Amino acid sequence: NAGVTQTPKFQVLKTGQSMTLQCAQDMNHEYMSWYRQDPGMGLRLIHYSVGAGITDQGEVPNGYNVSRSTTEDFPLRLLSAAPSQTSVYFCASSYRLNEKLFFGSGTQLSVL
Amino acid sequence: AQKVTQAQTEISVVEKEDVTLDCVYETRDTTYYLFWYKQPPSGELVFLIRRNSFDEQNEISGRYSWNFQKSTSSFNFTITASQVVDSAVYFCALSRDYKLSFGAGTTVTVRA
């Protein structure tokens, strides 16, 4: 029973590098989302998807891209990493909108 | 716009004391959902409770209880007879349409 699988757990990037954070769920959830967690700011929504082929921006989308080609996968891409993107990233999913979220274990990203 | 405020940054108690976490929210919508999530030191995020805006019935689940008051836009959470394992960051969240907004979190430390 995997739930939400998020990789990698840790990543260090240099400014300007690109990378993709992977997220997969095996619960046939419609809704998937990405959050970043910064000290004293709670979790902030980056992007979300309500189904395959449908994505939209959240509160802090700049510098990030997403796609949802399948129900299971929702990768988050950093096109040109900046130190301001140093954070802990969480992927989450729910069966439907407004239902409880299942979270991945998080990715600690440092951009030097 | 919607907003969630958790005014208490940190709370420290001795084991067996009761702890109440405050959550105040702002929204213009009549239909919305409120959540509490727990993040223990291990870092994962765990769902605790979900309430919709039409259900003001307060709930008790073991040592946890919730007080939803629509008139004051508050959704407070109480841990009765706290235990060391309750030490965590607790997040209140508001969901409307496709977006979920989190409060900044309250760090609860329970000392033996």
XYZ file of N, CA and C in Angstrom:
672
model
N 0.840 -1.191 0.000
C 0.000 0.000 0.000
C 0.875 1.240 0.000
N 1.321 1.707 -1.198
C 2.344 2.737 -1.274
C 1.791 4.113 -0.913
N 0.580 4.467 -1.344
C 0.044 5.793 -1.066
C 0.643 6.813 -2.018
N 1.255 7.872 -1.467
C 1.900 8.913 -2.261
C 3.414 8.738 -2.141
N 4.053 8.514 -3.264
C 5.498 8.313 -3.286
C 6.169 9.520 -3.902
N 7.089 10.077 -3.169
C 7.745 11.314 -3.578
C 9.253 11.078 -3.581
N 9.902 11.458 -4.683
C 11.359 11.328 -4.767
C 11.972 12.534 -5.448
N 13.228 12.898 -5.105
C 14.060 12.307 -4.057
C 13.691 12.850 -2.676
N 14.315 12.353 -1.644
C 14.090 12.878 -0.284
C 14.963 14.099 -0.025
N 16.119 14.124 -0.601
C 17.039 15.249 -0.437
C 17.644 15.591 -1.797
N 17.901 16.883 -1.994
C 18.524 17.305 -3.237
C 19.241 18.621 -3.015
N 20.442 18.712 -3.529
C 21.188 19.969 -3.504
C 21.441 20.388 -4.950
N 21.090 21.615 -5.265
C 21.281 22.150 -6.615
C 22.133 23.404 -6.572
N 22.731 23.697 -7.694
C 23.396 24.987 -7.844
C 22.431 25.927 -8.550
N 22.587 27.191 -8.279
C 21.748 28.196 -8.927
C 21.788 28.015 -10.439
N 20.606 27.998 -11.043
C 20.512 27.869 -12.488
C 20.277 26.451 -12.981
N 20.508 25.470 -12.145
C 20.265 24.088 -12.556
C 18.769 23.813 -12.596
N 18.411 22.799 -13.348
C 17.014 22.382 -13.409
C 16.880 20.986 -12.819
N 15.699 20.683 -12.360
C 15.451 19.336 -11.875
C 13.940 19.088 -11.796
N 13.600 17.826 -11.644
C 12.201 17.430 -11.519
C 12.013 16.638 -10.242
N 11.039 17.055 -9.456
C 10.626 16.283 -8.279
C 9.488 15.365 -8.728
N 9.637 14.104 -8.396
C 8.648 13.129 -8.837
C 7.596 12.885 -7.763
N 6.368 12.666 -8.210
C 5.281 12.344 -7.297
C 4.363 11.357 -7.987
N 4.049 10.277 -7.287
C 3.138 9.272 -7.832
C 2.229 8.771 -6.725
N 0.967 8.536 -7.099
C 0.023 7.961 -6.135
C -0.687 6.780 -6.790
N -1.003 5.810 -5.959
C -1.610 4.585 -6.475
C -3.022 4.398 -5.928
N -3.677 5.507 -5.580
C -5.006 5.425 -4.968
C -6.105 5.901 -5.918
N -5.753 6.148 -7.171
C -6.707 6.615 -8.178
C -7.349 7.953 -7.770
N -6.533 8.799 -7.161
C -7.031 10.098 -6.733
C -7.112 11.066 -7.901
N -8.175 11.854 -7.911
C -8.339 12.868 -8.963
C -7.457 14.083 -8.703
N -7.403 14.502 -7.458
C -6.760 15.765 -7.099
C -5.338 15.525 -6.617
N -4.393 16.254 -7.208
C -3.009 16.209 -6.762
C -2.479 17.634 -6.676
N -1.530 17.829 -5.781
C -1.041 19.182 -5.551
C 0.384 19.168 -5.020
N 1.056 20.287 -5.189
C 2.398 20.495 -4.659
C 2.393 21.692 -3.723
N 3.094 21.524 -2.593
C 3.229 22.582 -1.606
C 4.706 22.771 -1.286
N 5.041 23.980 -0.857
C 6.340 24.196 -0.272
C 6.141 24.651 1.168
N 7.031 24.191 2.030
C 6.940 24.530 3.435
C 8.178 25.300 3.848
N 7.964 26.509 4.291
C 9.046 27.369 4.762
C 8.790 27.735 6.215
N 9.841 27.927 6.996
C 9.674 28.227 8.433
C 8.752 29.421 8.655
N 7.784 29.235 9.549
C 6.891 30.323 9.924
C 5.827 30.671 8.906
N 5.764 29.899 7.793
C 4.806 30.243 6.747
C 3.836 29.124 6.426
N 3.898 28.054 7.152
C 2.999 26.946 6.857
C 3.309 26.350 5.495
N 2.301 25.776 4.880
C 2.445 25.202 3.542
C 1.751 26.114 2.546
N 2.414 26.351 1.442
C 1.839 27.195 0.411
C 1.695 26.402 -0.878
N 0.542 26.556 -1.501
C 0.210 25.792 -2.693
C 0.958 26.325 -3.904
N 1.643 25.439 -4.616
C 2.403 25.836 -5.804
C 1.562 25.634 -7.062
N 1.184 24.404 -7.318
C 0.336 24.029 -8.446
C -0.574 22.887 -8.015
N -1.670 22.738 -8.744
C -2.548 21.629 -8.463
C -3.151 21.088 -9.755
N -3.731 19.906 -9.642
C -4.356 19.269 -10.801
C -5.622 18.548 -10.347
N -6.670 18.676 -11.144
C -7.927 18.019 -10.796
C -8.181 16.795 -11.669
N -7.201 16.457 -12.486
C -7.315 15.264 -13.308
C -6.259 15.279 -14.393
N -6.098 14.160 -15.074
C -5.102 14.066 -16.145
C -5.353 15.135 -17.195
N -4.295 15.850 -17.536
C -4.380 16.890 -18.550
C -4.845 18.239 -18.048
N -5.156 18.343 -16.751
C -5.684 19.593 -16.189
C -4.796 20.039 -15.031
N -4.174 21.211 -15.181
C -3.369 21.766 -14.104
C -3.683 23.249 -13.958
N -3.355 23.785 -12.795
C -3.581 25.206 -12.575
C -2.628 25.697 -11.497
N -2.495 27.030 -11.444
C -1.557 27.635 -10.510
C -2.158 27.775 -9.132
N -1.277 27.680 -8.143
C -1.665 27.943 -6.775
C -1.200 29.317 -6.341
N -0.801 29.415 -5.110
C -0.424 30.697 -4.508
C 0.959 31.176 -4.938
N 1.902 30.232 -5.111
C 3.291 30.608 -5.408
C 3.825 29.815 -6.602
N 3.310 30.032 -7.811
C 3.666 29.190 -8.956
C 4.950 29.579 -9.683
N 5.441 30.803 -9.459
C 6.551 31.297 -10.270
C 7.813 30.459 -10.077
N 8.413 30.070 -11.199
C 9.635 29.280 -11.171
C 9.402 27.791 -11.210
N 8.142 27.378 -11.257
C 7.788 25.959 -11.247
C 6.829 25.635 -12.394
N 7.012 24.456 -12.960
C 6.080 23.938 -13.957
C 5.589 22.564 -13.541
N 4.386 22.228 -13.963
C 3.855 20.889 -13.701
C 3.168 20.367 -14.947
N 2.939 19.079 -14.953
C 2.134 18.440 -15.984
C 1.457 17.241 -15.358
N 0.379 16.811 -15.959
C -0.323 15.620 -15.445
C -0.780 14.790 -16.650
N 0.112 13.956 -17.116
C -0.194 13.140 -18.291
C -0.964 11.879 -17.907
N -0.841 11.443 -16.673
C -1.586 10.277 -16.191
C -2.232 10.618 -14.855
N -3.191 9.830 -14.440
C -3.814 10.053 -13.137
C -2.814 9.873 -12.000
N -1.840 8.971 -12.203
C -0.939 8.589 -11.122
C 0.183 9.586 -10.854
N 0.671 10.255 -11.894
C 1.913 11.024 -11.764
C 1.696 12.529 -11.867
N 2.439 13.255 -11.047
C 2.324 14.722 -11.053
C 3.697 15.307 -10.730
N 4.600 15.356 -11.694
C 5.953 15.871 -11.437
C 5.998 17.390 -11.353
N 6.925 17.871 -10.560
C 7.144 19.312 -10.395
C 8.524 19.643 -10.941
N 8.564 20.588 -11.877
C 9.847 20.942 -12.500
C 10.299 22.327 -12.096
N 11.569 22.390 -11.694
C 12.217 23.676 -11.473
C 13.082 23.935 -12.694
N 12.778 24.989 -13.409
C 13.444 25.228 -14.688
C 14.838 25.817 -14.519
N 14.983 26.737 -13.574
C 16.272 27.383 -13.306
C 16.299 27.705 -11.816
N 16.874 26.820 -11.040
C 16.776 26.921 -9.586
C 17.392 28.217 -9.052
N 16.735 28.756 -8.031
C 17.205 29.968 -7.359
C 17.280 29.680 -5.858
N 18.147 30.385 -5.141
C 18.243 30.161 -3.686
C 16.905 30.330 -2.965
N 16.019 31.180 -3.502
C 14.703 31.387 -2.882
C 13.822 30.134 -2.955
N 14.229 29.161 -3.752
C 13.471 27.928 -3.859
C 13.951 26.861 -2.878
N 14.915 27.213 -2.051
C 15.319 26.328 -0.969
C 14.140 26.164 -0.024
N 13.697 24.929 0.163
C 12.475 24.685 0.922
C 12.269 23.186 1.064
N 11.212 22.829 1.785
C 10.767 21.444 1.822
C 9.500 21.357 0.975
N 9.496 20.423 0.044
C 8.386 20.294 -0.886
C 7.574 19.037 -0.572
N 6.260 19.212 -0.587
C 5.357 18.094 -0.356
C 4.393 17.957 -1.527
N 4.230 16.724 -1.944
C 3.191 16.366 -2.893
C 2.028 15.778 -2.104
N 0.817 16.026 -2.551
C -0.351 15.504 -1.850
C -1.436 15.139 -2.849
N -2.306 14.230 -2.440
C -3.424 13.861 -3.303
C -4.660 13.599 -2.457
N -5.815 13.698 -3.109
C -7.070 13.341 -2.459
C -7.996 12.746 -3.496
N -8.938 11.937 -3.036
C -9.843 11.257 -3.967
C -10.672 12.266 -4.753
N -11.166 13.241 -4.013
C -11.926 14.309 -4.660
C -11.548 15.623 -4.019
N -12.032 16.667 -4.638
C -11.826 18.008 -4.125
C -12.380 18.137 -2.712
N -11.664 18.869 -1.878
C -12.096 19.209 -0.517
C -12.116 18.018 0.444
N -11.556 16.915 0.025
C -11.421 15.791 0.946
C -10.022 15.780 1.545
N -9.804 14.922 2.520
C -8.526 14.928 3.220
C -7.389 14.591 2.266
N -6.263 15.230 2.512
C -5.095 15.024 1.689
C -4.212 13.914 2.259
N -3.640 13.151 1.333
C -2.594 12.191 1.671
C -1.291 12.802 1.165
N -0.316 12.908 2.039
C 0.931 13.570 1.687
C 2.053 12.576 1.428
N 2.955 12.976 0.533
C 4.213 12.270 0.389
C 5.121 12.607 1.558
N 6.283 11.992 1.589
C 7.193 12.150 2.732
C 8.042 13.414 2.649
N 7.963 14.124 1.547
C 8.659 15.403 1.440
C 10.015 15.316 0.772
N 10.423 16.423 0.157
C 11.755 16.564 -0.438
C 12.394 17.809 0.135
N 13.550 17.631 0.730
C 14.295 18.785 1.250
C 15.245 19.252 0.147
N 14.987 20.442 -0.378
C 15.763 20.974 -1.494
C 16.583 22.175 -1.047
N 17.855 22.136 -1.358
C 18.739 23.275 -1.087
C 19.315 23.765 -2.394
N 19.215 25.070 -2.622
C 19.778 25.672 -3.828
C 20.896 26.618 -3.397
N 22.087 26.301 -3.848
C 23.259 27.075 -3.421
C 23.622 28.168 -4.425
N -10.349 36.532 -1.224
C -9.160 35.846 -0.724
C -9.504 35.126 0.584
N -8.797 34.072 0.843
C -9.025 33.353 2.073
C -7.728 33.339 2.880
N -7.896 33.277 4.185
C -6.734 33.351 5.054
C -6.978 32.552 6.316
N -5.925 31.922 6.807
C -5.994 31.157 8.045
C -4.931 31.682 8.989
N -5.338 32.009 10.202
C -4.412 32.556 11.185
C -4.324 31.659 12.405
N -3.114 31.255 12.699
C -2.841 30.541 13.942
C -1.928 31.451 14.757
N -2.523 32.149 15.691
C -1.788 33.192 16.399
C -0.707 32.630 17.318
N -0.904 31.429 17.783
C 0.065 30.829 18.701
C 1.191 30.188 17.896
N 2.399 30.671 18.102
C 3.530 30.110 17.373
C 4.016 28.831 18.059
N 4.154 28.916 19.373
C 4.655 27.765 20.135
C 3.887 27.644 21.445
N 3.641 26.413 21.844
C 3.027 26.130 23.142
C 3.832 25.023 23.795
N 4.177 25.229 25.055
C 4.921 24.213 25.796
C 4.140 23.852 27.053
N 3.908 22.576 27.248
C 3.146 22.122 28.406
C 3.842 20.921 29.033
N 3.417 20.622 30.248
C 3.878 19.415 30.921
C 2.861 18.316 30.646
N 3.349 17.130 30.522
C 2.483 15.986 30.253
C 1.255 15.992 31.162
N 0.121 15.617 30.579
C -1.188 15.522 31.227
C -1.930 16.854 31.272
N -1.275 17.926 30.901
C -2.000 19.199 30.784
C -2.822 19.195 29.504
N -3.886 19.999 29.498
C -4.682 20.173 28.281
C -4.061 21.284 27.432
N -4.185 21.143 26.118
C -3.651 22.141 25.186
C -4.749 22.527 24.201
N -4.975 23.808 24.037
C -5.946 24.278 23.043
C -5.237 25.110 22.001
N -5.432 24.745 20.749
C -4.816 25.450 19.625
C -5.886 26.278 18.927
N -5.574 27.541 18.722
C -6.535 28.456 18.126
C -6.353 28.524 16.609
N -7.475 28.647 15.923
C -7.455 28.834 14.472
C -8.582 29.778 14.097
N -8.248 30.840 13.420
C -9.236 31.801 12.928
C -9.077 31.894 11.426
N -10.204 31.899 10.719
C -10.114 31.905 9.257
C -10.938 33.045 8.679
N -10.618 33.379 7.441
C -11.353 34.399 6.705
C -11.722 33.840 5.348
N -12.972 33.976 4.988
C -13.420 33.610 3.655
C -14.731 34.299 3.378
N -14.992 34.582 2.120
C -16.249 35.205 1.734
C -17.286 34.166 1.314
N -16.838 32.927 1.236
C -17.734 31.885 0.759
C -18.593 31.310 1.878
N -19.737 30.775 1.497
C -20.611 30.139 2.476
C -20.339 28.643 2.564
N -19.739 28.102 1.515
C -19.386 26.680 1.517
C -17.869 26.539 1.511
N -17.353 25.902 2.528
C -15.920 25.700 2.625
C -15.663 24.540 3.585
N -14.406 24.127 3.652
C -14.034 22.991 4.484
C -12.831 23.367 5.338
N -12.831 22.897 6.548
C -11.753 23.177 7.491
C -11.080 21.878 7.902
N -9.772 21.963 8.085
C -8.992 20.781 8.408
C -7.989 21.091 9.528
N -7.579 20.037 10.205
C -6.404 20.073 11.052
C -5.482 18.943 10.607
N -4.188 19.289 10.487
C -3.156 18.315 10.170
C -2.066 18.389 11.234
N -1.408 17.267 11.431
C -0.336 17.168 12.421
C 0.970 16.811 11.707
N 2.069 17.473 12.114
C 3.375 17.149 11.550
C 4.328 16.835 12.697
N 4.513 15.563 13.023
C 5.438 15.190 14.098
C 6.880 15.456 13.686
N 7.811 15.326 14.606
C 9.221 15.614 14.300
C 9.772 14.821 13.115
N 9.182 13.705 12.800
C 9.650 12.901 11.664
C 9.354 13.580 10.330
N 8.444 14.555 10.325
C 8.237 15.367 9.132
C 7.031 15.042 8.287
N 6.424 13.883 8.454
C 5.260 13.588 7.613
C 4.056 14.390 8.066
N 3.110 14.557 7.191
C 1.881 15.303 7.505
C 0.727 14.314 7.621
N 0.000 14.430 8.729
C -1.048 13.468 9.038
C -2.373 14.190 9.206
N -3.387 13.715 8.532
C -4.730 14.283 8.634
C -5.336 13.959 9.995
N -5.995 14.968 10.598
C -6.669 14.752 11.878
C -8.183 14.842 11.750
N -8.689 15.933 11.146
C -10.129 16.115 11.067
C -10.501 17.030 9.898
N -11.697 16.849 9.412
C -12.275 17.691 8.356
C -13.687 18.075 8.764
N -14.032 19.320 8.544
C -15.368 19.817 8.838
C -15.841 20.657 7.664
N -17.112 20.543 7.289
C -17.646 21.476 6.287
C -18.370 22.608 6.989
N -18.584 23.677 6.261
C -19.107 24.907 6.850
C -20.543 24.783 7.331
N -21.221 23.720 6.941
C -22.611 23.544 7.360
C -22.743 22.639 8.578
N -21.630 22.132 9.043
C -21.658 21.189 10.154
C -20.919 21.779 11.343
N -21.661 22.433 12.233
C -21.033 23.057 13.389
C -21.030 22.150 14.607
N -21.403 20.922 14.416
C -21.387 19.995 15.545
C -19.951 19.743 15.980
N -19.702 19.971 17.233
C -18.360 19.746 17.741
C -18.130 18.261 17.979
N -16.871 17.882 17.956
C -16.557 16.455 17.965
C -15.475 16.144 18.967
N -15.593 14.990 19.550
C -14.563 14.469 20.439
C -14.126 13.118 19.889
N -12.820 12.948 19.784
C -12.280 11.678 19.332
C -11.129 11.314 20.249
N -11.380 10.462 21.186
C -10.348 10.094 22.152
C -9.930 11.308 22.970
N -8.653 11.661 22.888
C -8.157 12.816 23.661
C -8.263 14.107 22.846
N -8.723 14.009 21.611
C -8.833 15.186 20.750
C -10.283 15.686 20.719
N -10.435 17.000 20.672
C -11.759 17.576 20.465
C -11.625 18.837 19.633
N -12.713 19.170 18.926
C -12.688 20.324 18.047
C -13.906 21.182 18.321
N -13.699 22.500 18.261
C -14.764 23.464 18.513
C -14.874 24.385 17.308
N -15.907 24.180 16.510
C -16.133 24.976 15.300
C -17.221 25.998 15.606
N -16.895 27.269 15.486
C -17.865 28.330 15.693
C -17.864 29.241 14.480
N -18.887 29.097 13.691
C -18.986 29.872 12.456
C -19.148 31.363 12.762
N -19.818 31.683 13.842
C -20.094 33.086 14.176
C -18.811 33.869 14.441
N -17.796 33.174 14.914
C -16.517 33.843 15.186
C -15.425 33.382 14.229
N -15.794 32.599 13.223
C -14.834 32.083 12.232
C -13.655 31.404 12.911
N -13.970 30.544 13.844
C -12.899 29.852 14.563
C -13.096 28.340 14.519
N -11.999 27.642 14.521
C -12.013 26.179 14.467
C -10.876 25.696 15.362
N -11.136 25.684 16.659
C -10.099 25.397 17.636
C -9.988 23.911 17.930
N -8.814 23.520 18.373
C -8.482 22.113 18.570
C -7.889 21.933 19.957
N -8.400 20.959 20.711
C -7.923 20.721 22.068
C -7.407 19.303 22.220
N -6.248 19.207 22.845
C -5.702 17.902 23.234
C -5.862 17.801 24.749
N -6.581 16.805 25.177
C -6.805 16.597 26.609
C -5.766 15.619 27.151
N -5.266 15.919 28.338
C -4.276 15.040 28.976
C -3.131 14.740 28.010
N -2.425 15.770 27.638
C -1.388 15.660 26.601
C -0.323 14.627 26.965
N 0.266 14.068 25.919
C 1.335 13.087 26.069
C 2.533 13.534 25.242
N 3.691 13.000 25.567
C 4.907 13.385 24.842
C 4.753 13.145 23.343
N 4.027 12.093 22.979
C 3.845 11.768 21.555
C 3.004 12.806 20.817
N 2.355 13.699 21.559
C 1.584 14.767 20.924
C 2.471 15.913 20.454
N 3.727 15.883 20.810
C 4.659 16.933 20.381
C 4.748 16.937 18.861
N 4.404 18.067 18.268
C 4.333 18.165 16.809
C 3.992 19.593 16.435
N 4.007 19.846 15.129
C 3.462 21.097 14.614
C 2.056 20.798 14.110
N 1.110 21.626 14.489
C -0.276 21.425 14.101
C -0.700 22.550 13.166
N -1.278 22.146 12.033
C -1.698 23.113 11.023
C -3.211 23.094 10.867
N -3.778 24.270 10.843
C -5.173 24.451 10.495
C -5.215 24.844 9.016
N -6.245 24.400 8.291
C -6.303 24.695 6.859
C -7.740 24.914 6.422
N -7.902 25.712 5.370
C -9.207 26.054 4.817
C -9.218 25.687 3.339
N -10.218 24.976 2.912
C -10.331 24.572 1.519
C -11.580 25.162 0.891
N -11.357 25.796 -0.242
C -12.477 26.341 -1.021
C -12.164 26.092 -2.490
N -13.115 25.541 -3.190
C -12.891 25.176 -4.588
C -11.668 24.270 -4.682
N -10.694 24.680 -5.451
C -9.553 23.808 -5.693
C -8.325 24.166 -4.868
N -8.464 25.130 -3.965
C -7.271 25.610 -3.285
C -7.381 25.437 -1.778
N -6.282 25.030 -1.221
C -6.200 24.810 0.218
C -5.202 25.792 0.800
N -5.634 26.542 1.819
C -4.757 27.516 2.475
C -4.467 27.037 3.891
N -3.165 27.040 4.235
C -2.746 26.600 5.556
C -2.392 27.790 6.446
N -2.608 27.610 7.737
C -2.045 28.535 8.700
C -0.554 28.279 8.852
N 0.099 29.145 9.609
C 1.554 29.032 9.762
C 1.968 27.896 10.692
N 1.009 27.361 11.437
C 1.304 26.236 12.307
C 1.588 26.651 13.741
N 1.267 25.753 14.655
C 1.578 25.928 16.077
C 2.421 24.742 16.525
N 3.591 25.044 17.060
C 4.472 23.979 17.550
C 4.108 23.663 18.987
N 3.733 22.437 19.226
C 3.382 21.977 20.577
C 4.502 21.093 21.096
N 5.001 21.460 22.259
C 6.019 20.634 22.931
C 5.438 20.158 24.249
N 5.410 18.855 24.415
C 4.914 18.265 25.655
C 6.100 17.664 26.403
N 6.346 18.183 27.592
C 7.501 17.741 28.390
C 7.063 16.686 29.390
N 7.902 15.697 29.554
C 7.589 14.615 30.501
C 7.732 15.082 31.945
